[in-house]
PDB file of C-alpha atoms in Angstrom:
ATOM      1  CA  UNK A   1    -173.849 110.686 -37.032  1.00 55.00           C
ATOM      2  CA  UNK A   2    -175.305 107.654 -34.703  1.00 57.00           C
ATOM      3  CA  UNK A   3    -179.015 106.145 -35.998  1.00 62.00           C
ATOM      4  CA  UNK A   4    -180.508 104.304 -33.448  1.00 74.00           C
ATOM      5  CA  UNK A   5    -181.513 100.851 -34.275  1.00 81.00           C
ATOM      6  CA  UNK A   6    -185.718 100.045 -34.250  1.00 85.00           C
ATOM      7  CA  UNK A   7    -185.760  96.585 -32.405  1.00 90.00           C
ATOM      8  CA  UNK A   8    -186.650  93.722 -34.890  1.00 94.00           C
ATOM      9  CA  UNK A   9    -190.440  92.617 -34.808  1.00 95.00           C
ATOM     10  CA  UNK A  10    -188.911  90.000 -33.033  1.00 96.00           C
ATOM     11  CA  UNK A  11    -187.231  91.629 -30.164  1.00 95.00           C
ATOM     12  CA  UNK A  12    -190.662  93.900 -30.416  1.00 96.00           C
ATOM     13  CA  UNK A  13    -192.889  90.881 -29.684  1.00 97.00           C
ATOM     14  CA  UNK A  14    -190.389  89.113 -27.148  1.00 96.00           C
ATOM     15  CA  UNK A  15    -190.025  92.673 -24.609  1.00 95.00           C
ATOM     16  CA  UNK A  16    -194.198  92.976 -25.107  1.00 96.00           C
ATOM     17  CA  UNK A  17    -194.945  88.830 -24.019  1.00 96.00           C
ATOM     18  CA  UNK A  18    -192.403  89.867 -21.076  1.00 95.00           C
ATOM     19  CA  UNK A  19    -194.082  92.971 -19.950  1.00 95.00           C
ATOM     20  CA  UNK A  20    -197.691  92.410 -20.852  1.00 95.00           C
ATOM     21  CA  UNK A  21    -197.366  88.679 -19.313  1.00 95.00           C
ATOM     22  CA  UNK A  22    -195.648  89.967 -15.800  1.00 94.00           C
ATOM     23  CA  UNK A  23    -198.240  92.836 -15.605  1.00 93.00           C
ATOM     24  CA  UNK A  24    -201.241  90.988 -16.662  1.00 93.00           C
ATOM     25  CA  UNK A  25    -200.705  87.333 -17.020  1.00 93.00           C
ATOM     26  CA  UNK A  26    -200.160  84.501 -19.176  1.00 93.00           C
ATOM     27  CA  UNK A  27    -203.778  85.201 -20.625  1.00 92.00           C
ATOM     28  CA  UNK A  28    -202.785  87.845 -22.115  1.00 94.00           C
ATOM     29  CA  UNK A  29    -204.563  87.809 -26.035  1.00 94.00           C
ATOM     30  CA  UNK A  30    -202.619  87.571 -29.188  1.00 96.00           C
ATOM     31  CA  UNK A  31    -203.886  90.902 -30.624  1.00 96.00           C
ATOM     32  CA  UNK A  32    -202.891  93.074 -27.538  1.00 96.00           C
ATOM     33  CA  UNK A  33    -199.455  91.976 -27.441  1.00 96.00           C
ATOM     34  CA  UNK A  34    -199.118  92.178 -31.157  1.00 97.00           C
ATOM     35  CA  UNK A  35    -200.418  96.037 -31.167  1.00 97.00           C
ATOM     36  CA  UNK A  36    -197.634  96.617 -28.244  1.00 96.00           C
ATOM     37  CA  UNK A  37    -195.198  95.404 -29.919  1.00 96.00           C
ATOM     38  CA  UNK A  38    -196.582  97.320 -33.517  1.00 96.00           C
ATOM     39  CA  UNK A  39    -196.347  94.158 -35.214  1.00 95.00           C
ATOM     40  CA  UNK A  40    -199.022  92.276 -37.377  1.00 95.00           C
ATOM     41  CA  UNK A  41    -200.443  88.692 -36.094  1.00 95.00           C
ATOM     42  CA  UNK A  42    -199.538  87.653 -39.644  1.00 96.00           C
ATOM     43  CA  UNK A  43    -196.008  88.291 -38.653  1.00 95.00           C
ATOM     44  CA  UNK A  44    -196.243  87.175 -35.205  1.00 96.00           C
ATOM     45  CA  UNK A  45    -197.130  83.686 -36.287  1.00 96.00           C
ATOM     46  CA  UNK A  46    -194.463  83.854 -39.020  1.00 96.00           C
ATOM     47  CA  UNK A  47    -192.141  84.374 -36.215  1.00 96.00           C
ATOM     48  CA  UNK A  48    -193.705  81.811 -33.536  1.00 96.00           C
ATOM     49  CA  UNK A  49    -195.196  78.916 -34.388  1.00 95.00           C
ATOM     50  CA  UNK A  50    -197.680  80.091 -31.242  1.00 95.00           C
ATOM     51  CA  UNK A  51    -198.235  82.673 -28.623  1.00 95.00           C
ATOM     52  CA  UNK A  52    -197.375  79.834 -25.990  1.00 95.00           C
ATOM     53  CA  UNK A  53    -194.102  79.273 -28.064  1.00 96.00           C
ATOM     54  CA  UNK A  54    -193.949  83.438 -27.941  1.00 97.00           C
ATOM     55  CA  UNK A  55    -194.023  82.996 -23.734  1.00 96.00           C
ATOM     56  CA  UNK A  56    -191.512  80.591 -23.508  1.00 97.00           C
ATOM     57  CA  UNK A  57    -189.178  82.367 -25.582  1.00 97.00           C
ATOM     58  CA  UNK A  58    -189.571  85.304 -23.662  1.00 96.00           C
ATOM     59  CA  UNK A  59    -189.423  83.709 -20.492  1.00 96.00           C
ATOM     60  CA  UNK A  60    -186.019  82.159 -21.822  1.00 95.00           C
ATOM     61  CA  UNK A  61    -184.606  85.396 -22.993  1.00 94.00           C
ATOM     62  CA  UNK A  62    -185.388  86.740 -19.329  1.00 93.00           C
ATOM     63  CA  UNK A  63    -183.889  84.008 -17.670  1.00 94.00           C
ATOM     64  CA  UNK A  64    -180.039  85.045 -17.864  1.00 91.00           C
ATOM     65  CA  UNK A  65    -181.025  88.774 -16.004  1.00 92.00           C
ATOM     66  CA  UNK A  66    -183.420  86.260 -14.012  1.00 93.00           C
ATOM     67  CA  UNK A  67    -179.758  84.923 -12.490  1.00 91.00           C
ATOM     68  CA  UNK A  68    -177.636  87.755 -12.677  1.00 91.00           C
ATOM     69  CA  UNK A  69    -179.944  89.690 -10.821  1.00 91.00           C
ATOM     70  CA  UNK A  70    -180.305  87.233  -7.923  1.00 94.00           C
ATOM     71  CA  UNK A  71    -176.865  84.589  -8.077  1.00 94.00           C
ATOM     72  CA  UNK A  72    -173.479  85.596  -7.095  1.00 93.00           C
ATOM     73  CA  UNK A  73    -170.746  85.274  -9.475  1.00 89.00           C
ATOM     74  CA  UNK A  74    -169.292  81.896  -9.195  1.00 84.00           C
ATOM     75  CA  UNK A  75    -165.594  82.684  -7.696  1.00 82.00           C
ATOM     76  CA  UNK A  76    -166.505  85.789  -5.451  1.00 89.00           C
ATOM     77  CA  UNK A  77    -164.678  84.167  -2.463  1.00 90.00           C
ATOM     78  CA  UNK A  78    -167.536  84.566  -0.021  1.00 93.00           C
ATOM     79  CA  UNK A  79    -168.660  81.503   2.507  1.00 95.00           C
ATOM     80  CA  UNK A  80    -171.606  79.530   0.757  1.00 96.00           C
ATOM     81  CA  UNK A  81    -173.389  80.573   3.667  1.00 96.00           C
ATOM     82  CA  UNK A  82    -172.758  84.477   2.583  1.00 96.00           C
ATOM     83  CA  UNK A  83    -173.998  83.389  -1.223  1.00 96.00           C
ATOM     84  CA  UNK A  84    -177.085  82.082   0.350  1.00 97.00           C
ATOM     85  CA  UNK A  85    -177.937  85.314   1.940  1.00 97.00           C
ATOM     86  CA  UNK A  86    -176.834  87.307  -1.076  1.00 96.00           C
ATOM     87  CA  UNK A  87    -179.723  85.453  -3.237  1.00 97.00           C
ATOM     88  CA  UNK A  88    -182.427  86.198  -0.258  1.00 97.00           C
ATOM     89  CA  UNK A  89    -180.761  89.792   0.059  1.00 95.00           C
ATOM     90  CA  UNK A  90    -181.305  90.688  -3.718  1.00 95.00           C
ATOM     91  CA  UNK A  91    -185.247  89.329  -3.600  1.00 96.00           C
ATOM     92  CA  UNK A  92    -185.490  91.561  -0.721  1.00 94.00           C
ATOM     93  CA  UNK A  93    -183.938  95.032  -2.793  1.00 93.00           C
ATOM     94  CA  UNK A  94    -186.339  93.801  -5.891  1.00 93.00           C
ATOM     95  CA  UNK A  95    -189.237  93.171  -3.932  1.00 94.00           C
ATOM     96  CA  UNK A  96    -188.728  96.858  -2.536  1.00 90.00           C
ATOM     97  CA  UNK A  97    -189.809  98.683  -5.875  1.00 91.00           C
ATOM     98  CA  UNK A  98    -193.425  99.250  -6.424  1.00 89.00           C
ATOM     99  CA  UNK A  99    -193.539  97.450  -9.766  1.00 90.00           C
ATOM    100  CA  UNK A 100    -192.689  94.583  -8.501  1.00 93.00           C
ATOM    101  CA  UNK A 101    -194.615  91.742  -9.389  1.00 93.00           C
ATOM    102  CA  UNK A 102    -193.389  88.495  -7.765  1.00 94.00           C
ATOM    103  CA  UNK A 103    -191.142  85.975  -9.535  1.00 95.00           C
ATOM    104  CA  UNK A 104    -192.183  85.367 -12.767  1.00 95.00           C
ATOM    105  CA  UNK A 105    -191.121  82.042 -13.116  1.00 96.00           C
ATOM    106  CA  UNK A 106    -193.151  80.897 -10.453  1.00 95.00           C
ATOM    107  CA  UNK A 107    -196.035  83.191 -11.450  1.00 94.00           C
ATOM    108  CA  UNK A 108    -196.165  81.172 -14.921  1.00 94.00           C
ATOM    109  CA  UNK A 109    -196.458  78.005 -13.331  1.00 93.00           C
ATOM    110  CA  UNK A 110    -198.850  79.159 -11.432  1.00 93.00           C
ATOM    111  CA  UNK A 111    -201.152  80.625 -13.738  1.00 94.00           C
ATOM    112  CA  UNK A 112    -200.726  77.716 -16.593  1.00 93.00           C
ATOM    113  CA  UNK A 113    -201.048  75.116 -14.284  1.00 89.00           C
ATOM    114  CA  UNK A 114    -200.234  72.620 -17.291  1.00 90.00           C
ATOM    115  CA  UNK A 115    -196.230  71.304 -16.992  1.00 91.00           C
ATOM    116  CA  UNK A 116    -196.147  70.182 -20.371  1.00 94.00           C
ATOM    117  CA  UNK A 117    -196.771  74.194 -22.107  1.00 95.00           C
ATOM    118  CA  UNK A 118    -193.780  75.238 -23.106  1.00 96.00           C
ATOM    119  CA  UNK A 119    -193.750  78.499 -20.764  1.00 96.00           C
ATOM    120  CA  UNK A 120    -194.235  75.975 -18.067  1.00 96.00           C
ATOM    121  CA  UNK A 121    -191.373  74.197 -19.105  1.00 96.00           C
ATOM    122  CA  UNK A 122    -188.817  76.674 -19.172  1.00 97.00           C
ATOM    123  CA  UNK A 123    -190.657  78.313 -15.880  1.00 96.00           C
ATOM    124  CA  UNK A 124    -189.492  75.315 -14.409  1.00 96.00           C
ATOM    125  CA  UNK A 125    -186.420  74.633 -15.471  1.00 96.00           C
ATOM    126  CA  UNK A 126    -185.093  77.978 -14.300  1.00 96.00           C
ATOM    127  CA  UNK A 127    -186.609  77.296 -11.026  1.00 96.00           C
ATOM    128  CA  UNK A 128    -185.199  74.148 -11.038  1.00 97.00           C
ATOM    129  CA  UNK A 129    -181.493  75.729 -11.510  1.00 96.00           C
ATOM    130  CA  UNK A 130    -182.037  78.021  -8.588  1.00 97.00           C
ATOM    131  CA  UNK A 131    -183.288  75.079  -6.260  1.00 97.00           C
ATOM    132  CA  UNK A 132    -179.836  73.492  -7.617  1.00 97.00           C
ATOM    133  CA  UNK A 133    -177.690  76.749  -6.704  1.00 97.00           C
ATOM    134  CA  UNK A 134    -179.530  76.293  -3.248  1.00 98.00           C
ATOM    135  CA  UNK A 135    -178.326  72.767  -3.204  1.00 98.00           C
ATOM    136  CA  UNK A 136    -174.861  73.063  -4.500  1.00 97.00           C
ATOM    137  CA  UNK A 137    -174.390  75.569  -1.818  1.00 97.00           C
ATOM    138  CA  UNK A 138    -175.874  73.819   1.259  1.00 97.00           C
ATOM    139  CA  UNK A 139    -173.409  70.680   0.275  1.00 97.00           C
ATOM    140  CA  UNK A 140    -170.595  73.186  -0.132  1.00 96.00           C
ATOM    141  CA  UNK A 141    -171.410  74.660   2.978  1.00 96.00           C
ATOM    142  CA  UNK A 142    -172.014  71.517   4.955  1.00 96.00           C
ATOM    143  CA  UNK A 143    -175.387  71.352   5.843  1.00 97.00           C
ATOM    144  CA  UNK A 144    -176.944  68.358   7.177  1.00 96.00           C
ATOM    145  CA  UNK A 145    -179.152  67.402   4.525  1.00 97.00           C
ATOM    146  CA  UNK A 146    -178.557  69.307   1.581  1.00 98.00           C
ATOM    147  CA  UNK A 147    -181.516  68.066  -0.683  1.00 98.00           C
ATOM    148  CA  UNK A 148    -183.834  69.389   2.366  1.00 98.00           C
ATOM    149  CA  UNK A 149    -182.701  72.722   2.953  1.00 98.00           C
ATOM    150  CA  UNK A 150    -182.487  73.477  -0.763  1.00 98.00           C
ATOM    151  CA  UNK A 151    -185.997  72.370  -0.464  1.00 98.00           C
ATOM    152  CA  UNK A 152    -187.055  74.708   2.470  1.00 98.00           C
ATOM    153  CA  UNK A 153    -184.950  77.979   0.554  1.00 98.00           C
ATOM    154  CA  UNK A 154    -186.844  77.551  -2.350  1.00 98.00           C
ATOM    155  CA  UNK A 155    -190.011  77.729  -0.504  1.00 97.00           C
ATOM    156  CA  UNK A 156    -188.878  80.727   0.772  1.00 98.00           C
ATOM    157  CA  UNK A 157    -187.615  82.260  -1.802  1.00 97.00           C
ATOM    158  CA  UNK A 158    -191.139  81.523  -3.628  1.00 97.00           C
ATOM    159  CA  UNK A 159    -193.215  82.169  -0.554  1.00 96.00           C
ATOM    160  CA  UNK A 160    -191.548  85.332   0.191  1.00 97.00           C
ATOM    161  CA  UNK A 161    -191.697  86.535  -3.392  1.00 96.00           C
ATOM    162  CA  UNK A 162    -195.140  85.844  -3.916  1.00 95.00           C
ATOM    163  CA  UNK A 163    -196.325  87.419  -1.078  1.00 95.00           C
ATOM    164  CA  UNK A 164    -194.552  90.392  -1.747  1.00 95.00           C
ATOM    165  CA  UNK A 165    -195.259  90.142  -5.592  1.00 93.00           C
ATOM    166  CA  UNK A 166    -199.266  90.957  -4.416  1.00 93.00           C
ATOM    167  CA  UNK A 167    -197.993  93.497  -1.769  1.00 91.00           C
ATOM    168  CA  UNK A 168    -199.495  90.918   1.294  1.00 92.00           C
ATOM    169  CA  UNK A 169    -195.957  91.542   2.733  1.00 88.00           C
ATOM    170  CA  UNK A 170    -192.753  93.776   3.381  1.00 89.00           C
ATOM    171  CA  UNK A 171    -189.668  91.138   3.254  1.00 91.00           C
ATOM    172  CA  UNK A 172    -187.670  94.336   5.276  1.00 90.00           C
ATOM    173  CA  UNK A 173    -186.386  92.110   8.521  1.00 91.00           C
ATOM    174  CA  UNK A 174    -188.192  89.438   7.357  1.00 93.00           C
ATOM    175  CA  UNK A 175    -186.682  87.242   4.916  1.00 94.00           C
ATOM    176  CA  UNK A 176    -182.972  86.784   5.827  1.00 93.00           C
ATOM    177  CA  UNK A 177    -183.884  86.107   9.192  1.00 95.00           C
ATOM    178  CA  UNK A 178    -185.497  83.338   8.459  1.00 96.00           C
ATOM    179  CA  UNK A 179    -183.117  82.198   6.073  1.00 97.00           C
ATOM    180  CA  UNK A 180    -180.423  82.390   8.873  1.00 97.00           C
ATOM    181  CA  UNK A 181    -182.632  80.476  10.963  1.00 97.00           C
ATOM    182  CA  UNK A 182    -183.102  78.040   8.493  1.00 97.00           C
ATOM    183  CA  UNK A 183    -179.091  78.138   7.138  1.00 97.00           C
ATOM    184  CA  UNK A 184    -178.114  77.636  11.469  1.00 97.00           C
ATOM    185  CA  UNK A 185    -180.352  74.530  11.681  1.00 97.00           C
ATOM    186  CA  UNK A 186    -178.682  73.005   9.215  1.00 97.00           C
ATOM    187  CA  UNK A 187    -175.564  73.365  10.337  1.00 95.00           C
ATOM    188  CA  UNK A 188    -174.491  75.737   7.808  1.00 92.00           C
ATOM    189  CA  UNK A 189    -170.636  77.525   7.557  1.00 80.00           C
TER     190      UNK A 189
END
């Protein structure tokens, strides 16, 4: 006989500040993500010392499907060139399916506009990481000025996911040429 586990109030509020906040926003209130996630504000604030402490945590949990669902595995034996693509390939599958909503990373930063919250700060740092993939890559790869084009594919990457994050665009054809574009002026293997 299997009895499937209820999800701490924990785990309740965490998957509600993650779904509310990517549908909605960051503004979000306290009492509507409690009542998703069928736990008391009592409890909520027994658990966090704050609802911004509740975003960053969720943002945090997020973070390691955040990279598996866009990053290669480290030893896959492709050209850094081909991992480059990979990462504007898998924005361009995501972006394809009608709930999506746009990085959420860059959607917090955006909407808190303060870099000192602590959803801002882990926003950032993730972002950060992927801007250092991009880097790590373009050296790797032997582009001209790594620094720059890790600069440029993050604009990209957040330019192209916004805009198809409020359905202004269809990556389709769109995003990996310019990448290769981008990737062939820098001299990229």
């Amino acid at each position: 006989m299997t009895t499937d586990v209820k999800p701490s109030p924990r785990e309740r509020l965490l998957e509600a500040a993650a779904t509310l906040t990517y549908r909605d926003g960051v503004g979000i209130g306290v009492e509507a993500l409690c009542k998703a996630a069928g736990v008391s504000k009592r409890s909520m604030y027994q658990l966090f010392e704050s609802k911004d402490e509740l975003l960053a945590a969720s943002l945090e949990e997020r973070a390691a499907d955040f990279v598996a669902g866009l990053l290669p595995a480290a030893d896959d034996g492709r050209s850094p060139r081909e991992r480059i693509l990979q990462v504007f390939e898998r924005l361009e599958s995501q972006a394809g399916v009608p709930e999506f909503g746009g990085c959420r990373y860059l959607a917090v930063q955006i909407e808190l506009k303060n870099q000192t919250h602590p959803a801002s700060r882990v926003a950032h740092r993730i972002k950060a990481n992927l801007t250092a993939f991009f880097r790590s890559e373009a050296e790797q790869g032997g582009a001209s000025d790594p620094d720059l084009l890790a600069r440029q594919l993050i604009l990209v990457f957040d330019g192209a996911s916004a805009r198809a994050g409020i359905q202004a665009d269809n990556l389709t054809g769109l995003v990996a040429p310019t990448v290769a574009a981008l990737l062939d002026a820098a001299g990229m293997r």
